[in-house]
Tab-separated table of C-alpha atoms (C1' of nucleotides) in Angstrom:
chain	number	residue	atom	x	y	z
A	1	MET	CA	128.645	-33.525	-101.185
A	2	THR	CA	131.741	-33.908	-103.167
A	3	ALA	CA	132.271	-34.458	-106.874
A	4	THR	CA	133.843	-38.175	-106.069
A	5	GLU	CA	130.790	-39.465	-104.244
A	6	ARG	CA	128.139	-37.042	-107.430
A	7	VAL	CA	130.000	-39.291	-109.677
A	8	TYR	CA	130.125	-42.361	-107.539
A	9	ALA	CA	126.176	-42.494	-107.362
A	10	HIS	CA	125.417	-42.031	-110.864
A	11	ILE	CA	127.550	-44.896	-112.143
A	12	ARG	CA	125.885	-47.184	-109.231
A	13	ASP	CA	122.657	-45.907	-110.002
A	14	GLN	CA	122.947	-46.439	-113.926
A	15	ILE	CA	124.497	-49.997	-112.860
A	16	LEU	CA	121.058	-51.077	-110.636
A	17	ALA	CA	118.968	-49.157	-113.206
A	18	GLY	CA	120.364	-51.532	-116.590
A	19	THR	CA	121.456	-48.675	-118.256
A	20	LEU	CA	125.525	-49.860	-117.865
A	21	ARG	CA	125.078	-53.341	-119.203
A	22	PRO	CA	127.373	-56.312	-117.295
A	23	GLY	CA	130.854	-55.827	-119.425
A	24	ALA	CA	130.493	-52.389	-120.623
A	25	ARG	CA	134.392	-50.729	-120.629
A	26	LEU	CA	133.664	-47.337	-118.415
A	27	GLY	CA	136.175	-44.971	-119.481
A	28	GLU	CA	137.217	-42.065	-117.096
A	29	ALA	CA	137.281	-39.617	-119.900
A	30	GLY	CA	134.079	-39.882	-121.552
A	31	ILE	CA	132.800	-40.209	-117.439
A	32	ALA	CA	134.503	-37.419	-117.087
A	33	ALA	CA	133.163	-35.371	-120.600
A	34	ASP	CA	129.517	-37.090	-119.630
A	35	LEU	CA	129.207	-35.472	-116.314
A	36	GLY	CA	131.631	-31.886	-116.591
A	37	VAL	CA	134.537	-32.960	-114.197
A	38	SER	CA	137.902	-34.056	-114.481
A	39	ARG	CA	139.494	-37.364	-115.140
A	40	THR	CA	140.781	-37.603	-111.060
A	41	PRO	CA	136.876	-37.701	-109.004
A	42	VAL	CA	136.387	-40.808	-111.644
A	43	ARG	CA	139.506	-42.033	-110.718
A	44	GLU	CA	138.042	-42.300	-107.193
A	45	ALA	CA	134.621	-42.799	-107.826
A	46	LEU	CA	135.292	-46.676	-110.201
A	47	ARG	CA	138.203	-47.760	-107.433
A	48	LYS	CA	135.460	-47.654	-105.013
A	49	LEU	CA	132.318	-48.935	-107.029
A	50	SER	CA	135.378	-52.059	-107.666
A	51	ALA	CA	135.835	-51.889	-103.995
A	52	ASP	CA	132.224	-52.616	-103.432
A	53	GLY	CA	131.415	-55.707	-106.346
A	54	TYR	CA	130.186	-52.628	-109.286
A	55	THR	CA	133.171	-53.235	-111.422
A	56	ASP	CA	136.306	-55.270	-112.297
A	57	LEU	CA	139.668	-53.341	-112.624
A	58	ARG	CA	143.050	-54.109	-114.321
A	59	PRO	CA	145.973	-51.518	-113.771
A	60	HIS	CA	146.198	-50.725	-116.958
A	61	ALA	CA	143.720	-51.827	-118.236
A	62	GLY	CA	139.897	-49.980	-117.045
A	63	ALA	CA	136.983	-50.988	-115.244
A	64	ALA	CA	134.437	-52.466	-116.811
A	65	VAL	CA	130.884	-53.639	-115.798
A	66	ARG	CA	131.219	-56.573	-113.626
A	67	LEU	CA	129.113	-59.378	-114.382
A	68	TRP	CA	127.528	-61.531	-111.656
A	69	ASP	CA	126.551	-64.645	-112.806
A	70	PRO	CA	124.185	-66.006	-111.608
A	71	ALA	CA	125.658	-68.982	-109.627
A	72	GLU	CA	127.338	-66.383	-107.431
A	73	VAL	CA	124.029	-64.152	-106.689
A	74	ARG	CA	122.494	-67.594	-105.645
A	75	SER	CA	125.909	-67.493	-103.506
A	76	SER	CA	126.021	-64.013	-102.182
A	77	PHE	CA	121.736	-65.344	-101.243
A	78	ALA	CA	123.231	-68.408	-99.323
A	79	ILE	CA	126.362	-65.647	-97.367
A	80	ARG	CA	123.365	-64.042	-96.740
A	81	ALA	CA	120.938	-66.803	-95.120
A	82	ASP	CA	124.035	-67.210	-92.326
A	83	ILE	CA	125.159	-63.351	-91.873
A	84	GLU	CA	121.231	-62.491	-91.680
A	85	GLY	CA	120.387	-65.446	-89.544
A	86	GLN	CA	122.767	-65.275	-87.009
A	87	ALA	CA	122.144	-61.170	-86.126
A	88	ALA	CA	118.355	-62.322	-86.422
A	89	ALA	CA	119.208	-64.680	-83.211
A	90	ARG	CA	121.656	-61.838	-82.030
A	91	THR	CA	118.375	-58.502	-82.408
A	92	ALA	CA	115.732	-61.311	-80.971
A	93	GLN	CA	117.803	-61.660	-78.050
A	94	THR	CA	118.741	-58.192	-77.280
A	95	ILE	CA	116.359	-55.587	-79.037
A	96	THR	CA	114.355	-53.320	-76.241
A	97	ALA	CA	110.423	-52.040	-77.065
A	98	GLY	CA	111.188	-49.313	-78.745
A	99	GLN	CA	113.300	-50.610	-81.555
A	100	LEU	CA	110.988	-53.256	-81.749
A	101	ALA	CA	107.517	-50.343	-82.093
A	102	ALA	CA	109.516	-48.909	-84.767
A	103	MET	CA	110.749	-52.217	-86.428
A	104	GLU	CA	106.944	-53.020	-86.498
A	105	GLN	CA	106.242	-49.168	-88.343
A	106	LEU	CA	107.694	-50.034	-90.894
A	107	CYS	CA	106.239	-53.317	-91.710
A	108	ALA	CA	103.111	-50.852	-91.954
A	109	ARG	CA	104.731	-48.676	-94.474
A	110	MET	CA	106.033	-51.124	-95.816
A	111	GLU	CA	102.538	-53.530	-96.176
A	112	ALA	CA	100.165	-50.045	-96.938
A	113	PRO	CA	98.139	-50.381	-100.404
A	114	GLY	CA	100.360	-47.571	-103.231
A	115	ALA	CA	103.412	-48.066	-101.511
A	116	VAL	CA	105.336	-50.407	-103.946
A	117	ALA	CA	107.538	-47.853	-105.237
A	118	GLN	CA	109.136	-47.885	-101.527
A	119	ARG	CA	108.738	-51.272	-101.533
A	120	SER	CA	112.316	-52.447	-101.990
A	121	GLU	CA	113.965	-49.339	-99.754
A	122	LEU	CA	111.467	-50.048	-96.821
A	123	ASN	CA	112.295	-53.374	-96.839
A	124	ARG	CA	116.672	-51.723	-96.673
A	125	GLU	CA	116.054	-50.527	-94.351
A	126	LEU	CA	114.032	-52.977	-92.157
A	127	HIS	CA	116.786	-55.203	-92.878
A	128	GLN	CA	119.257	-52.704	-92.372
A	129	THR	CA	117.732	-52.657	-89.025
A	130	ILE	CA	118.576	-55.848	-87.678
A	131	LEU	CA	121.771	-55.811	-88.536
A	132	ARG	CA	123.034	-53.131	-86.608
A	133	ILE	CA	120.603	-53.814	-83.811
A	134	SER	CA	122.876	-57.595	-83.944
A	135	GLY	CA	125.758	-55.927	-83.278
A	136	LEU	CA	127.624	-57.584	-85.466
A	137	VAL	CA	128.930	-54.793	-87.236
A	138	HIS	CA	130.710	-56.755	-90.203
A	139	ALA	CA	127.688	-58.152	-90.949
A	140	GLU	CA	125.404	-55.063	-92.214
A	141	ARG	CA	128.049	-53.726	-93.887
A	142	ILE	CA	128.576	-57.015	-96.112
A	143	ALA	CA	125.518	-57.969	-95.947
A	144	MET	CA	123.879	-54.811	-97.470
A	145	GLN	CA	127.458	-54.635	-99.899
A	146	LEU	CA	125.671	-58.512	-100.738
A	147	ALA	CA	121.716	-57.395	-101.030
A	148	ASP	CA	123.286	-54.398	-103.062
A	149	ILE	CA	124.573	-57.120	-105.656
A	150	ALA	CA	121.440	-59.027	-106.110
A	151	LEU	CA	119.036	-55.947	-106.405
A	152	LEU	CA	121.251	-55.476	-110.230
A	153	THR	CA	119.568	-59.014	-111.100
A	154	LEU	CA	116.008	-57.732	-108.769
A	155	THR	CA	115.107	-55.343	-110.942
A	156	PHE	CA	115.051	-57.273	-113.765
A	157	HIS	CA	111.717	-60.004	-112.962
A	158	SER	CA	108.860	-58.497	-110.799
A	159	PHE	CA	107.167	-60.131	-108.119
A	160	SER	CA	103.757	-61.786	-108.142
A	161	ASN	CA	102.157	-60.016	-105.752
A	162	ALA	CA	101.040	-63.317	-103.195
A	163	GLN	CA	104.838	-63.418	-103.671
A	164	ALA	CA	104.735	-59.999	-101.823
A	165	GLU	CA	102.681	-61.008	-99.491
A	166	ARG	CA	104.592	-64.134	-98.568
A	167	SER	CA	107.970	-61.054	-98.109
A	168	ASP	CA	105.015	-59.323	-95.650
A	169	SER	CA	104.247	-62.232	-93.558
A	170	ASP	CA	107.510	-63.083	-93.162
A	171	HIS	CA	109.094	-60.284	-91.787
A	172	ARG	CA	105.450	-60.425	-89.111
A	173	MET	CA	106.646	-63.474	-88.546
A	174	LEU	CA	110.391	-62.115	-87.550
A	175	LEU	CA	109.532	-59.267	-85.284
A	176	MET	CA	107.087	-61.836	-83.542
A	177	ALA	CA	110.388	-64.257	-82.427
A	178	PHE	CA	111.897	-60.735	-81.450
A	179	ARG	CA	108.486	-59.861	-78.906
A	180	ILE	CA	108.745	-63.292	-77.858
A	181	ARG	CA	112.494	-63.249	-78.294
A	182	ASP	CA	113.229	-66.782	-79.491
A	183	ALA	CA	116.141	-66.181	-81.142
A	184	ASP	CA	116.211	-68.980	-82.179
A	185	TYR	CA	112.313	-68.701	-84.457
A	186	ALA	CA	113.762	-65.695	-85.208
A	187	GLN	CA	117.465	-67.474	-87.772
A	188	ALA	CA	114.805	-69.759	-88.935
A	189	VAL	CA	112.431	-67.172	-90.219
A	190	MET	CA	115.610	-64.656	-91.609
A	191	ARG	CA	117.213	-67.838	-93.255
A	192	THR	CA	113.805	-69.111	-94.669
A	193	HIS	CA	113.242	-65.376	-95.742
A	194	ILE	CA	116.397	-64.742	-97.619
A	195	LEU	CA	116.349	-68.381	-99.374
A	196	THR	CA	112.924	-68.155	-100.548
A	197	ALA	CA	114.065	-65.027	-101.955
A	198	ALA	CA	116.815	-67.191	-104.160
A	199	ALA	CA	114.357	-70.003	-105.413
A	200	VAL	CA	111.753	-67.243	-107.016
A	201	LEU	CA	114.606	-65.930	-108.846
A	202	ASP	CA	116.214	-69.482	-109.337
A	203	ASP	CA	113.064	-71.027	-110.434
A	204	VAL	CA	111.214	-67.529	-111.926
A	205	SER	CA	115.347	-67.438	-114.788
A	206	ARG	CA	114.677	-71.007	-115.464
A	207	SER	CA	111.360	-71.186	-117.061
A	208	ARG	CA	111.985	-68.205	-118.802
A	209	GLY	CA	115.563	-69.513	-119.957
B	1	MET	CA	153.372	-53.026	-109.801
B	2	THR	CA	152.324	-49.606	-109.641
B	3	ALA	CA	153.121	-46.883	-106.983
B	4	THR	CA	149.840	-46.891	-105.770
B	5	GLU	CA	150.381	-50.624	-104.357
B	6	ARG	CA	153.353	-50.293	-103.087
B	7	VAL	CA	151.898	-47.612	-100.961
B	8	TYR	CA	148.680	-49.484	-100.088
B	9	ALA	CA	151.657	-52.536	-98.694
B	10	HIS	CA	153.627	-50.361	-96.749
B	11	ILE	CA	150.974	-48.000	-95.098
B	12	ARG	CA	148.853	-51.854	-94.144
B	13	ASP	CA	152.271	-53.624	-93.344
B	14	GLN	CA	153.118	-50.575	-90.979
B	15	ILE	CA	149.447	-51.029	-89.325
B	16	LEU	CA	149.707	-54.904	-89.145
B	17	ALA	CA	153.110	-54.235	-87.389
B	18	GLY	CA	151.427	-51.785	-85.395
B	19	THR	CA	154.322	-48.747	-86.152
B	20	LEU	CA	150.924	-47.145	-86.677
B	21	ARG	CA	148.732	-47.322	-83.847
B	22	PRO	CA	145.200	-47.215	-84.180
B	23	GLY	CA	143.521	-43.480	-84.289
B	24	ALA	CA	146.839	-41.403	-86.303
B	25	ARG	CA	146.226	-39.588	-88.391
B	26	LEU	CA	147.503	-39.960	-91.585
B	27	GLY	CA	148.503	-36.331	-93.761
B	28	GLU	CA	148.936	-37.097	-96.794
B	29	ALA	CA	151.587	-35.268	-98.015
B	30	GLY	CA	153.968	-36.849	-95.579
B	31	ILE	CA	153.353	-39.956	-96.614
B	32	ALA	CA	153.434	-38.449	-100.247
B	33	ALA	CA	157.070	-37.691	-99.279
B	34	ASP	CA	158.159	-40.032	-96.960
B	35	LEU	CA	157.938	-42.839	-100.068
B	36	GLY	CA	159.529	-40.343	-102.914
B	37	VAL	CA	156.143	-40.336	-105.292
B	38	SER	CA	153.136	-37.524	-105.403
B	39	ARG	CA	149.722	-37.749	-103.139
B	40	THR	CA	148.087	-39.110	-105.758
B	41	PRO	CA	148.722	-42.931	-105.463
B	42	VAL	CA	149.236	-42.046	-102.182
B	43	ARG	CA	144.971	-40.791	-102.000
B	44	GLU	CA	144.134	-43.823	-103.987
B	45	ALA	CA	146.152	-46.465	-101.245
B	46	LEU	CA	144.498	-44.234	-98.561
B	47	ARG	CA	140.568	-44.517	-100.064
B	48	LYS	CA	141.329	-48.497	-100.965
B	49	LEU	CA	142.724	-48.692	-97.450
B	50	SER	CA	139.412	-48.077	-96.015
B	51	ALA	CA	137.394	-49.487	-98.084
B	52	ASP	CA	139.208	-52.834	-96.903
B	53	GLY	CA	138.382	-51.930	-93.309
B	54	TYR	CA	142.082	-50.407	-92.184
B	55	THR	CA	140.701	-47.075	-91.519
B	56	ASP	CA	138.926	-44.358	-91.391
B	57	LEU	CA	137.690	-41.925	-93.913
B	58	ARG	CA	136.015	-39.159	-93.438
B	59	PRO	CA	134.985	-35.701	-96.258
B	60	HIS	CA	138.034	-33.015	-96.080
B	61	ALA	CA	139.014	-34.600	-92.615
B	62	GLY	CA	141.606	-37.644	-94.278
B	63	ALA	CA	142.914	-40.769	-92.796
B	64	ALA	CA	143.051	-42.554	-90.101
B	65	VAL	CA	144.302	-45.829	-88.379
B	66	ARG	CA	140.993	-47.203	-87.496
B	67	LEU	CA	140.396	-48.591	-84.415
B	68	TRP	CA	139.174	-52.197	-83.592
B	69	ASP	CA	136.857	-52.345	-80.577
B	70	PRO	CA	136.971	-55.985	-79.479
B	71	ALA	CA	133.640	-56.765	-79.392
B	72	GLU	CA	134.082	-56.182	-83.616
B	73	VAL	CA	136.626	-57.709	-83.621
B	74	ARG	CA	135.060	-60.372	-81.771
B	75	SER	CA	132.670	-60.859	-84.438
B	76	SER	CA	134.003	-61.208	-87.304
B	77	PHE	CA	135.296	-64.325	-86.255
B	78	ALA	CA	131.556	-64.854	-85.694
B	79	ILE	CA	130.249	-63.798	-89.520
B	80	ARG	CA	133.470	-65.683	-91.182
B	81	ALA	CA	132.660	-69.535	-88.429
B	82	ASP	CA	129.643	-69.014	-91.397
B	83	ILE	CA	130.720	-68.360	-93.992
B	84	GLU	CA	134.193	-70.318	-94.062
B	85	GLY	CA	131.491	-73.631	-92.399
B	86	GLN	CA	129.394	-72.746	-95.765
B	87	ALA	CA	132.142	-72.634	-97.166
B	88	ALA	CA	133.563	-76.028	-96.067
B	89	ALA	CA	130.718	-78.071	-96.736
B	90	ARG	CA	130.890	-77.014	-100.976
B	91	THR	CA	134.403	-77.941	-101.233
B	92	ALA	CA	133.827	-81.408	-99.469
B	93	GLN	CA	131.748	-81.773	-102.082
B	94	THR	CA	133.137	-80.621	-105.358
B	95	ILE	CA	136.461	-81.296	-104.802
B	96	THR	CA	139.040	-83.065	-106.526
B	97	ALA	CA	142.205	-84.987	-105.993
B	98	GLY	CA	144.560	-82.674	-106.835
B	99	GLN	CA	143.321	-80.077	-105.069
B	100	LEU	CA	143.030	-81.816	-102.092
B	101	ALA	CA	147.390	-82.804	-102.830
B	102	ALA	CA	148.057	-79.788	-102.876
B	103	MET	CA	145.852	-78.573	-99.999
B	104	GLU	CA	148.195	-81.447	-98.376
B	105	GLN	CA	151.358	-79.851	-98.722
B	106	LEU	CA	150.682	-76.866	-98.112
B	107	CYS	CA	149.591	-78.468	-94.385
B	108	ALA	CA	152.695	-80.374	-94.773
B	109	ARG	CA	155.022	-77.020	-95.228
B	110	MET	CA	152.935	-75.158	-92.507
B	111	GLU	CA	154.076	-78.416	-89.941
B	112	ALA	CA	157.490	-78.578	-90.824
B	113	PRO	CA	159.674	-77.393	-87.450
B	114	GLY	CA	161.064	-73.212	-88.338
B	115	ALA	CA	158.338	-72.679	-90.219
B	116	VAL	CA	156.591	-70.484	-87.524
B	117	ALA	CA	157.753	-67.204	-89.796
B	118	GLN	CA	155.531	-68.376	-93.332
B	119	ARG	CA	153.048	-70.327	-90.869
B	120	SER	CA	150.258	-67.030	-91.136
B	121	GLU	CA	150.946	-66.703	-94.504
B	122	LEU	CA	150.834	-69.964	-94.936
B	123	ASN	CA	147.165	-71.045	-92.826
B	124	ARG	CA	145.584	-67.065	-94.942
B	125	GLU	CA	146.174	-69.563	-98.205
B	126	LEU	CA	144.733	-72.531	-96.973
B	127	HIS	CA	141.809	-70.790	-96.126
B	128	GLN	CA	142.216	-68.983	-99.021
B	129	THR	CA	142.054	-72.220	-101.669
B	130	ILE	CA	139.024	-74.327	-99.801
B	131	LEU	CA	136.807	-70.930	-99.898
B	132	ARG	CA	137.986	-70.669	-104.307
B	133	ILE	CA	136.901	-74.036	-104.479
B	134	SER	CA	134.019	-73.328	-102.697
B	135	GLY	CA	132.794	-71.623	-105.710
B	136	LEU	CA	131.166	-68.720	-103.032
B	137	VAL	CA	132.990	-65.705	-105.096
B	138	HIS	CA	131.788	-62.868	-102.974
B	139	ALA	CA	132.639	-65.005	-99.847
B	140	GLU	CA	136.561	-65.909	-100.526
B	141	ARG	CA	136.524	-61.441	-100.058
B	142	ILE	CA	134.423	-60.785	-97.033
B	143	ALA	CA	136.371	-63.829	-95.386
B	144	MET	CA	139.016	-62.871	-96.961
B	145	GLN	CA	139.152	-59.407	-95.940
B	146	LEU	CA	137.541	-60.229	-92.262
B	147	ALA	CA	140.204	-62.567	-91.228
B	148	ASP	CA	143.028	-59.478	-92.426
B	149	ILE	CA	141.409	-57.346	-89.700
B	150	ALA	CA	141.587	-60.432	-86.843
B	151	LEU	CA	145.276	-59.950	-88.175
B	152	LEU	CA	145.378	-56.732	-86.639
B	153	THR	CA	144.249	-57.675	-82.976
B	154	LEU	CA	146.075	-61.692	-83.355
B	155	THR	CA	149.908	-59.611	-83.930
B	156	PHE	CA	150.119	-58.663	-80.481
B	157	HIS	CA	149.390	-61.773	-78.717
B	158	SER	CA	151.434	-65.078	-79.550
B	159	PHE	CA	149.537	-68.703	-79.596
B	160	SER	CA	151.448	-71.089	-77.684
B	161	ASN	CA	152.729	-74.604	-79.090
B	162	ALA	CA	149.932	-76.491	-77.892
B	163	GLN	CA	147.585	-73.442	-79.689
B	164	ALA	CA	149.916	-74.071	-82.929
B	165	GLU	CA	149.568	-78.046	-82.270
B	166	ARG	CA	145.268	-78.346	-82.519
B	167	SER	CA	145.446	-75.659	-85.555
B	168	ASP	CA	148.090	-77.996	-87.448
B	169	SER	CA	145.286	-81.012	-85.948
B	170	ASP	CA	141.814	-79.361	-86.630
B	171	HIS	CA	143.323	-78.101	-90.482
B	172	ARG	CA	144.454	-82.295	-90.767
B	173	MET	CA	140.437	-82.942	-89.564
B	174	LEU	CA	139.557	-80.372	-92.182
B	175	LEU	CA	141.610	-82.586	-95.727
B	176	MET	CA	139.925	-85.267	-94.233
B	177	ALA	CA	136.273	-84.531	-93.703
B	178	PHE	CA	136.932	-83.465	-97.759
B	179	ARG	CA	138.947	-86.643	-98.590
B	180	ILE	CA	135.811	-88.691	-97.242
B	181	ARG	CA	133.572	-85.486	-98.672
B	182	ASP	CA	131.882	-85.444	-95.876
B	183	ALA	CA	130.483	-81.549	-95.890
B	184	ASP	CA	128.500	-82.419	-92.439
B	185	TYR	CA	131.743	-82.479	-90.374
B	186	ALA	CA	133.852	-80.199	-93.084
B	187	GLN	CA	131.311	-77.441	-91.728
B	188	ALA	CA	131.291	-78.852	-87.766
B	189	VAL	CA	135.469	-79.299	-88.025
B	190	MET	CA	135.752	-75.657	-89.451
B	191	ARG	CA	133.399	-73.595	-87.504
B	192	THR	CA	135.445	-75.314	-84.369
B	193	HIS	CA	138.682	-74.033	-85.745
B	194	ILE	CA	137.522	-70.624	-85.772
B	195	LEU	CA	135.519	-70.344	-83.133
B	196	THR	CA	138.488	-71.595	-80.855
B	197	ALA	CA	140.557	-69.015	-82.092
B	198	ALA	CA	138.485	-66.148	-81.449
B	199	ALA	CA	137.651	-68.024	-77.509
B	200	VAL	CA	141.065	-68.262	-77.085
B	201	LEU	CA	142.127	-64.466	-78.455
B	202	ASP	CA	139.269	-63.769	-76.114
B	203	ASP	CA	141.080	-65.712	-73.335
B	204	VAL	CA	143.763	-64.296	-73.261
B	205	SER	CA	142.137	-60.663	-73.643
B	206	ARG	CA	140.904	-61.765	-70.261
B	207	SER	CA	143.519	-62.290	-67.738
B	208	ARG	CA	145.628	-59.864	-69.089
B	209	GLY	CA	143.546	-57.070	-68.967
C	1	DG	C1'	144.708	-66.030	-146.589
C	2	DG	C1'	146.204	-66.986	-141.673
C	3	DC	C1'	149.936	-65.651	-138.067
C	4	DG	C1'	153.036	-62.897	-136.135
C	5	DC	C1'	154.840	-58.735	-135.451
C	6	DG	C1'	155.679	-53.982	-134.677
C	7	DA	C1'	154.206	-48.461	-135.306
C	8	DT	C1'	150.980	-45.285	-133.167
C	9	DA	C1'	146.515	-44.006	-131.356
C	10	DT	C1'	144.180	-44.580	-126.571
C	11	DT	C1'	143.884	-44.700	-122.132
C	12	DT	C1'	145.492	-45.393	-117.328
C	13	DG	C1'	149.246	-43.494	-113.711
C	14	DT	C1'	151.296	-39.660	-111.454
C	15	DA	C1'	153.239	-35.374	-110.820
C	16	DT	C1'	151.828	-30.741	-109.837
C	17	DG	C1'	149.134	-26.219	-109.332
C	18	DC	C1'	145.447	-24.151	-107.243
C	19	DA	C1'	140.790	-23.891	-105.187
C	20	DA	C1'	137.541	-25.140	-101.344
C	21	DC	C1'	137.100	-27.081	-96.596
C	22	DT	C1'	138.270	-28.139	-92.515
C	23	DG	C1'	139.569	-26.939	-87.840
C	24	DG	C1'	141.616	-24.551	-84.284
C	25	DG	C1'	142.646	-20.672	-81.909
C	26	DG	C1'	141.961	-15.375	-80.551
C	27	DA	C1'	139.271	-10.968	-80.097
C	28	DG	C1'	135.080	-9.313	-78.555
C	29	DG	C1'	131.198	-10.239	-76.050
C	30	DA	C1'	127.232	-11.367	-72.164
D	1	DT	C1'	135.110	-16.309	-66.493
D	2	DC	C1'	132.533	-18.865	-70.554
D	3	DC	C1'	130.861	-18.952	-74.727
D	4	DT	C1'	130.852	-17.060	-79.529
D	5	DC	C1'	132.552	-15.483	-83.594
D	6	DC	C1'	135.608	-14.880	-87.256
D	7	DC	C1'	139.840	-15.172	-89.097
D	8	DC	C1'	143.646	-17.809	-90.554
D	9	DA	C1'	147.057	-21.986	-91.484
D	10	DG	C1'	146.845	-26.608	-92.632
D	11	DT	C1'	144.865	-30.291	-95.060
D	12	DT	C1'	142.431	-32.581	-98.496
D	13	DG	C1'	139.887	-32.093	-103.289
D	14	DC	C1'	139.598	-31.311	-107.892
D	15	DA	C1'	141.948	-29.594	-113.080
D	16	DT	C1'	144.931	-30.483	-115.620
D	17	DA	C1'	149.403	-31.193	-117.695
D	18	DC	C1'	152.623	-35.312	-118.594
D	19	DA	C1'	154.569	-40.240	-118.933
D	20	DA	C1'	154.246	-45.193	-119.385
D	21	DA	C1'	151.509	-48.479	-120.626
D	22	DT	C1'	148.172	-50.638	-122.950
D	23	DA	C1'	145.348	-52.643	-127.099
D	24	DT	C1'	144.465	-51.403	-132.083
D	25	DC	C1'	144.981	-52.162	-136.997
D	26	DG	C1'	148.072	-52.684	-140.781
D	27	DC	C1'	151.954	-53.701	-143.062
D	28	DG	C1'	155.039	-58.329	-143.618
D	29	DC	C1'	156.065	-62.966	-143.693
D	30	DC	C1'	154.846	-67.584	-143.974
DNA sequence: GGCGCGATATTTGTATGCAACTGGGGAGGA
DNA sequence: TCCTCCCCAGTTGCATACAAATATCGCGCC
């Protein structure tokens, strides 16, 4: 693993964890000193973070953690609903028995008691699998990027048991749609699945302020 | 303008013009010598080109012009149809008279005789304007990126007069949809507009090879 | 006291040199 | 003859030094 990748992962994780708040300036020299590397890999990491939407980067003015206002996060869900909905439809048409079995295992692991810590990661893997099977090469890159951005706000809210169960149920319906190769149904379920997350997030935000 | 930006633009233009063919290796030292800069800005430009999808980049192995197979290009249109379709719907709901007038000017310039050379650029500007008005912040970045990728293949095909006129007509219908604030109609027109480009491209490819 | 302007200090952008890794070609062995 | 391993050339990755641009702070002016 290169130094650039280490720096990238370090900063991204700090942003996702909330240690680095939106608007925080990211000085090259400071980061370099903290991680014991030179400014060169730090610069490259900052460029990539910017390309991936985590930071803003202005020439001669440096990088800062990007601020995502609620409307922007909301819009990212809307786009994901479109993209992943279409991906689900295509997946329903081309999925193999082996791929289906693998996804059922993923679901089972996610539903296991005590898997709370890994839910997020497993959920990510499930969605990524569907995107990959769909054959929409760009969709995978774009949707996963948007999903990560959404995580920036989701991290601060914990979902209720009922919401987790509903999410698991969505996944099961999705697998059923794949099993019976119903593209329309798969698309509808996926759209609802994602838009539900957006709505819940919105609902919670409003009730809190 | 920084040296990095100059290098980026130079390489991108060469890729778009076809001077640099897919698979061509991009050595840092060679490019640096050609443009009279050091390897540092060249490295940064190559990273950005990779992030934008123009090149492949493997650690310790360098950059090469990315090869887009037809299926991938096709899928990029499918996703753009989703994203820009939704953007058009939202734009129809929020557009102001001033924005509408500006877009009508764009259309007029595009339709002017002798504007062939600028058609591509003006078309890009029109789509970008719609995406920006829609308020779907991510949509603008993603869709424009995908549009540039599509250009990689489109450059080698020239569209017929009939196709250009059809495209102009689509744009006019789009403006009409905005004028009467019909979101559904705007979405349908935009979807058709983009999927038509995909279909034409596909059609031409099949008949040639 | 507020505002504009300019020098300075800090930060980013670029160049250069060295270290580390990759890929290919050749020698040795099966 | 083919496979494997190793060495070396060439390229990329990283560190350091210097140049250029920006933002801040203080001074003078209004």
